Tab-separated table of C-alpha atoms and ligand atoms in Angstrom:
chain	number	residue	atom	x	y	z
B	1	UNK	CA	2.311	-1.072	19.558
B	2	UNK	CA	2.855	-4.438	17.969
B	3	UNK	CA	5.251	-5.247	15.152
B	4	UNK	CA	3.372	-5.800	11.892
B	5	UNK	CA	6.282	-6.073	9.437
B	6	UNK	CA	9.974	-6.735	9.916
B	7	UNK	CA	12.645	-6.704	7.245
B	8	UNK	CA	15.958	-8.155	8.374
B	9	UNK	CA	19.050	-7.669	6.196
B	10	UNK	CA	16.901	-7.771	3.068
B	11	UNK	CA	18.625	-7.811	-0.285
B	12	UNK	CA	17.123	-7.933	-3.755
B	13	UNK	CA	19.209	-8.290	-6.871
B	14	UNK	CA	18.275	-8.811	-10.489
B	15	UNK	CA	20.156	-10.831	-13.070
B	16	UNK	CA	20.864	-8.518	-16.003
B	17	UNK	CA	22.998	-9.650	-18.937
B	18	UNK	CA	24.781	-12.280	-16.852
B	19	UNK	CA	25.454	-9.892	-13.968
B	20	UNK	CA	23.663	-9.371	-10.679
B	21	UNK	CA	22.486	-5.803	-10.149
B	22	UNK	CA	21.708	-4.958	-6.529
B	23	UNK	CA	18.436	-3.041	-6.127
B	24	UNK	CA	18.175	-3.340	-2.318
B	25	UNK	CA	21.056	-3.854	0.084
B	26	UNK	CA	20.837	-4.683	3.791
B	27	UNK	CA	17.406	-3.219	4.422
B	28	UNK	CA	16.384	-3.361	8.088
B	29	UNK	CA	12.979	-1.956	8.831
B	30	UNK	CA	10.256	-2.418	11.408
B	31	UNK	CA	6.690	-1.322	10.727
B	32	UNK	CA	4.387	-1.323	13.710
B	33	UNK	CA	0.624	-1.487	13.760
B	34	UNK	CA	-0.743	2.030	13.202
B	35	UNK	CA	2.566	3.254	11.752
B	36	UNK	CA	2.337	6.067	9.199
B	37	UNK	CA	5.456	5.823	7.092
B	38	UNK	CA	6.723	7.741	4.090
B	39	UNK	CA	9.202	6.038	1.808
B	40	UNK	CA	11.162	8.429	-0.406
B	41	UNK	CA	14.207	8.403	-2.661
B	42	UNK	CA	15.277	9.509	-6.103
B	43	UNK	CA	14.424	7.526	-9.208
B	44	UNK	CA	16.261	4.200	-9.204
B	45	UNK	CA	16.862	4.225	-5.442
B	46	UNK	CA	14.824	1.044	-4.935
B	47	UNK	CA	11.393	2.342	-3.855
B	48	UNK	CA	9.368	0.164	-6.218
B	49	UNK	CA	11.493	-2.872	-5.444
B	50	UNK	CA	10.911	-2.329	-1.717
B	51	UNK	CA	7.181	-1.682	-2.262
B	52	UNK	CA	6.897	-4.944	-4.171
B	53	UNK	CA	8.524	-6.832	-1.325
B	54	UNK	CA	6.453	-5.087	1.359
B	55	UNK	CA	3.341	-5.852	-0.700
B	56	UNK	CA	4.320	-9.536	-1.059
B	57	UNK	CA	4.437	-9.205	-4.841
B	58	UNK	CA	8.118	-10.135	-4.782
B	59	UNK	CA	10.496	-11.902	-2.412
B	60	UNK	CA	13.941	-10.929	-1.097
B	61	UNK	CA	16.986	-12.550	-2.703
B	62	UNK	CA	18.516	-12.728	0.790
B	63	UNK	CA	17.425	-11.754	4.291
B	64	UNK	CA	14.040	-12.202	5.899
B	65	UNK	CA	10.670	-10.565	5.592
B	66	UNK	CA	8.367	-11.316	8.492
B	67	UNK	CA	4.697	-10.474	8.109
B	68	UNK	CA	3.075	-10.710	11.534
B	69	UNK	CA	6.016	-12.828	12.589
B	70	UNK	CA	5.760	-15.305	9.733
B	71	UNK	CA	8.677	-15.518	7.305
B	72	UNK	CA	7.163	-15.163	3.843
B	73	UNK	CA	9.942	-17.386	2.461
B	74	UNK	CA	8.061	-20.294	4.026
B	75	UNK	CA	4.863	-19.443	2.146
B	76	UNK	CA	3.816	-20.743	-1.258
B	77	UNK	CA	2.833	-18.356	-4.050
B	78	UNK	CA	-0.810	-19.254	-3.432
B	79	UNK	CA	-0.480	-18.508	0.288
B	80	UNK	CA	1.177	-15.188	-0.545
B	81	UNK	CA	-1.653	-14.300	-2.919
B	82	UNK	CA	-4.149	-14.997	-0.143
B	83	UNK	CA	-2.129	-12.908	2.298
B	84	UNK	CA	-2.042	-10.042	-0.234
B	85	UNK	CA	-5.751	-10.062	-0.863
B	86	UNK	CA	-6.707	-10.222	2.820
B	87	UNK	CA	-3.994	-8.210	4.516
B	88	UNK	CA	-2.858	-5.538	2.053
B	89	UNK	CA	-4.792	-2.717	0.425
B	90	UNK	CA	-2.963	-1.257	-2.587
B	91	UNK	CA	-3.467	2.336	-3.756
B	92	UNK	CA	-1.836	3.427	-7.017
B	93	UNK	CA	-1.005	6.722	-8.704
B	94	UNK	CA	-3.182	5.828	-11.701
B	95	UNK	CA	-6.095	4.525	-9.547
B	96	UNK	CA	-6.302	1.224	-11.523
B	97	UNK	CA	-10.104	1.126	-11.612
B	98	UNK	CA	-12.148	-0.997	-13.996
B	99	UNK	CA	-13.433	1.506	-16.580
B	100	UNK	CA	-16.717	-0.272	-17.327
B	101	UNK	CA	-17.630	-0.934	-13.717
B	102	UNK	CA	-19.416	1.424	-11.328
B	103	UNK	CA	-17.732	2.738	-8.198
B	104	UNK	CA	-19.698	0.160	-6.202
B	105	UNK	CA	-18.692	-2.723	-8.479
B	106	UNK	CA	-15.045	-1.627	-8.365
B	107	UNK	CA	-15.042	-1.655	-4.578
B	108	UNK	CA	-16.873	-4.992	-4.360
B	109	UNK	CA	-14.605	-6.744	-6.811
B	110	UNK	CA	-11.690	-7.851	-4.581
B	111	UNK	CA	-14.169	-9.449	-2.199
B	112	UNK	CA	-15.295	-11.846	-4.935
B	113	UNK	CA	-11.870	-13.508	-4.746
B	114	UNK	CA	-12.211	-13.811	-0.999
B	115	UNK	CA	-15.440	-15.743	-1.345
B	116	UNK	CA	-17.530	-13.111	0.437
B	117	UNK	CA	-21.185	-13.552	-0.475
B	118	UNK	CA	-22.853	-10.933	-2.632
B	119	UNK	CA	-25.060	-9.250	-0.055
B	120	UNK	CA	-22.127	-8.946	2.334
B	121	UNK	CA	-19.866	-7.627	-0.467
B	122	UNK	CA	-22.373	-4.945	-1.252
B	123	UNK	CA	-22.879	-4.017	2.385
B	124	UNK	CA	-19.142	-3.634	2.952
B	125	UNK	CA	-18.570	-1.746	-0.324
B	126	UNK	CA	-21.347	0.745	0.442
B	127	UNK	CA	-19.884	1.330	3.893
B	128	UNK	CA	-16.381	1.849	2.439
B	129	UNK	CA	-17.676	4.314	-0.181
B	130	UNK	CA	-19.614	6.210	2.472
B	131	UNK	CA	-16.447	6.292	4.576
B	132	UNK	CA	-14.540	8.106	1.791
B	133	UNK	CA	-17.436	10.503	1.178
B	134	UNK	CA	-18.794	8.956	-2.024
B	135	UNK	CA	-22.204	7.788	-0.833
B	136	UNK	CA	-23.816	9.818	-3.637
B	137	UNK	CA	-21.562	8.469	-6.402
B	138	UNK	CA	-21.888	4.706	-5.983
B	139	UNK	CA	-23.413	4.035	-9.395
B	140	UNK	CA	-21.063	6.360	-11.322
B	141	UNK	CA	-18.466	5.027	-13.738
B	142	UNK	CA	-14.841	6.139	-13.259
B	143	UNK	CA	-15.183	8.375	-16.352
B	144	UNK	CA	-18.008	10.244	-14.588
B	145	UNK	CA	-15.842	10.988	-11.557
B	146	UNK	CA	-13.085	13.539	-10.922
B	147	UNK	CA	-9.498	12.401	-10.281
B	148	UNK	CA	-9.904	12.889	-6.545
B	149	UNK	CA	-13.155	10.916	-6.544
B	150	UNK	CA	-11.501	8.109	-8.509
B	151	UNK	CA	-8.730	7.915	-5.943
B	152	UNK	CA	-11.391	7.800	-3.207
B	153	UNK	CA	-12.978	4.813	-4.966
B	154	UNK	CA	-9.558	3.149	-5.042
B	155	UNK	CA	-9.102	3.876	-1.334
B	156	UNK	CA	-12.561	2.448	-0.585
B	157	UNK	CA	-11.600	-0.646	-2.579
B	158	UNK	CA	-8.390	-0.972	-0.550
B	159	UNK	CA	-10.331	-0.553	2.733
B	160	UNK	CA	-13.071	-2.991	1.824
B	161	UNK	CA	-11.102	-6.097	2.861
B	162	UNK	CA	-10.193	-4.530	6.236
B	163	UNK	CA	-6.491	-4.968	5.443
B	164	UNK	CA	-3.812	-4.698	8.110
B	165	UNK	CA	-1.644	-2.559	5.790
B	166	UNK	CA	-2.437	0.201	3.293
B	167	UNK	CA	0.332	0.554	0.718
B	168	UNK	CA	0.142	3.628	-1.502
B	169	UNK	CA	2.452	4.308	-4.443
B	170	UNK	CA	2.532	8.046	-5.320
B	171	UNK	CA	-1.179	8.289	-4.432
B	172	UNK	CA	-1.418	11.997	-5.292
B	173	UNK	CA	0.862	11.890	-8.336
B	174	UNK	CA	-2.028	12.479	-10.740
B	175	UNK	CA	-3.923	15.005	-8.632
B	176	UNK	CA	-3.859	18.799	-8.331
B	177	UNK	CA	-2.733	20.317	-5.050
B	178	UNK	CA	-6.216	20.957	-3.613
B	179	UNK	CA	-7.366	17.421	-4.375
B	180	UNK	CA	-4.082	16.022	-3.076
B	181	UNK	CA	-4.639	17.810	0.223
B	182	UNK	CA	-8.083	16.196	0.513
B	183	UNK	CA	-6.661	12.728	-0.120
B	184	UNK	CA	-3.882	13.327	2.416
B	185	UNK	CA	-6.461	14.490	4.972
B	186	UNK	CA	-8.265	11.193	4.363
B	187	UNK	CA	-5.008	9.286	5.007
B	188	UNK	CA	-4.538	11.260	8.249
B	189	UNK	CA	-8.064	10.256	9.249
B	190	UNK	CA	-7.416	6.584	8.462
B	191	UNK	CA	-4.227	6.718	10.506
B	192	UNK	CA	-6.105	8.301	13.413
B	193	UNK	CA	-8.600	5.435	13.229
B	194	UNK	CA	-5.824	2.885	13.665
B	195	UNK	CA	-4.874	1.936	10.106
B	196	UNK	CA	-1.244	1.262	9.178
B	197	UNK	CA	-0.069	3.236	6.138
B	198	UNK	CA	3.058	3.200	3.996
B	199	UNK	CA	3.231	5.892	1.334
B	200	UNK	CA	5.844	5.970	-1.413
B	201	UNK	CA	6.275	9.528	-2.572
B	202	UNK	CA	8.545	12.018	-4.272
B	203	UNK	CA	6.849	14.803	-2.360
B	204	UNK	CA	8.615	16.017	0.787
B	205	UNK	CA	5.431	17.757	1.944
B	206	UNK	CA	3.690	14.399	2.065
B	207	UNK	CA	6.668	12.801	3.788
B	208	UNK	CA	6.648	15.606	6.371
B	209	UNK	CA	3.107	14.876	7.508
B	210	UNK	CA	3.661	11.153	7.923
B	211	UNK	CA	4.796	10.018	11.356
B	212	UNK	CA	8.044	8.471	10.097
B	213	UNK	CA	10.199	8.975	7.068
B	214	UNK	CA	12.517	6.401	5.502
B	215	UNK	CA	14.777	7.604	2.730
B	216	UNK	CA	16.414	5.267	0.229
B	217	UNK	CA	19.614	5.931	-1.691
B	218	UNK	CA	21.132	3.368	-4.043
B	219	UNK	CA	19.137	0.565	-2.448
B	220	UNK	CA	20.054	1.430	1.138
B	221	UNK	CA	18.199	3.206	3.905
B	222	UNK	CA	20.032	6.447	4.587
B	223	UNK	CA	17.564	7.928	7.026
B	224	UNK	CA	15.222	6.075	9.332
B	225	UNK	CA	13.363	6.917	12.489
B	226	UNK	CA	13.658	3.648	14.316
B	227	UNK	CA	16.071	0.727	14.327
B	228	UNK	CA	15.376	-2.973	14.865
B	229	UNK	CA	16.969	-2.767	18.349
B	230	UNK	CA	14.634	0.077	19.360
B	231	UNK	CA	11.656	-2.035	18.403
B	232	UNK	CA	13.011	-4.966	20.402
B	233	UNK	CA	13.268	-7.397	17.503
O	301	ADP	N1	12.797	-6.225	-12.785
O	301	ADP	C1	14.011	-5.643	-12.766
O	301	ADP	N2	15.019	-6.133	-13.509
O	301	ADP	C2	16.246	-5.565	-13.481
O	301	ADP	N3	16.567	-4.482	-12.753
O	301	ADP	C3	15.590	-3.934	-11.997
O	301	ADP	C4	14.264	-4.482	-11.965
O	301	ADP	N4	13.509	-3.734	-11.116
O	301	ADP	C5	14.333	-2.759	-10.655
O	301	ADP	N5	15.556	-2.884	-11.181
O	301	ADP	C6	16.719	-2.013	-10.867
O	301	ADP	O1	16.766	-1.819	-9.467
O	301	ADP	C7	17.075	-0.471	-9.142
O	301	ADP	C8	15.958	0.129	-8.306
O	301	ADP	O2	14.783	0.277	-9.120
O	301	ADP	P1	13.364	0.711	-8.558
O	301	ADP	O3	13.052	-0.085	-7.350
O	301	ADP	O4	12.417	0.648	-9.675
O	301	ADP	O5	13.641	2.235	-8.137
O	301	ADP	P2	12.600	3.440	-7.896
O	301	ADP	O6	11.233	2.874	-7.772
O	301	ADP	O7	13.100	4.096	-6.643
O	301	ADP	O8	12.746	4.351	-9.060
O	301	ADP	C9	17.303	0.238	-10.464
O	301	ADP	O9	18.686	0.229	-10.735
O	301	ADP	C10	16.541	-0.617	-11.443
O	301	ADP	O10	17.117	-0.528	-12.716
O	302	MG	MG1	9.528	3.286	-8.866
């Protein structure tokens, strides 16, 4: 196993009314390639703040975040945007699909920004949609798809760039239990194929089926499976 992500003494605070409010405090976390990690915690515990840092949408106020060994503090905003689009596949509770675009167009879209030529975009998008079981729904609009199918489109879109990390924020939050189980089975399959997944969730059943569970409380990790020392960092 190789180390994909390393957070070392990460802090994030926000300036609010002249005062610094700490959202994350001394976060140490190693994520290895092919990890399958659940991130839980009550509302306000810092999950979104940590997700934003892991997803390179935000930077730590103090401490280091190494992505494949490179400190993101040394990267420009443009370099971070490139890293995000190539290395990270985001999956959201509300799917975040383009309403007027077909499933195929939705999945192809991120590849436009990566300069992938059209025929190759389409080839990859069709393969990703087939992978999530939507080969017969490629031309459908999001409004013509069920919630579970919409989330599958979003997962295909995330997979399309062959990212090194899949980051899901309450991915089953808008789905019924049967559909949720199908999406979770798909995550299990992706993990078995070698993908690295981090899932933010309120649901302990989801956390239980991930390989590791990190629990946040008031911006600190209160429960973690593996320390920096164990991972040899
Ligand atoms: N942009 C921000 N500005 C000010 N405070 C913030 C901001 N984002 C988060 N916080 C604060 O940081 C803490 C953690 O928030 P958040 O990461 O959203 O928690 P969670 O996602 O677990 O509900 C909260 O106290 C929240 O008010
Ligand atoms: Mg949140």
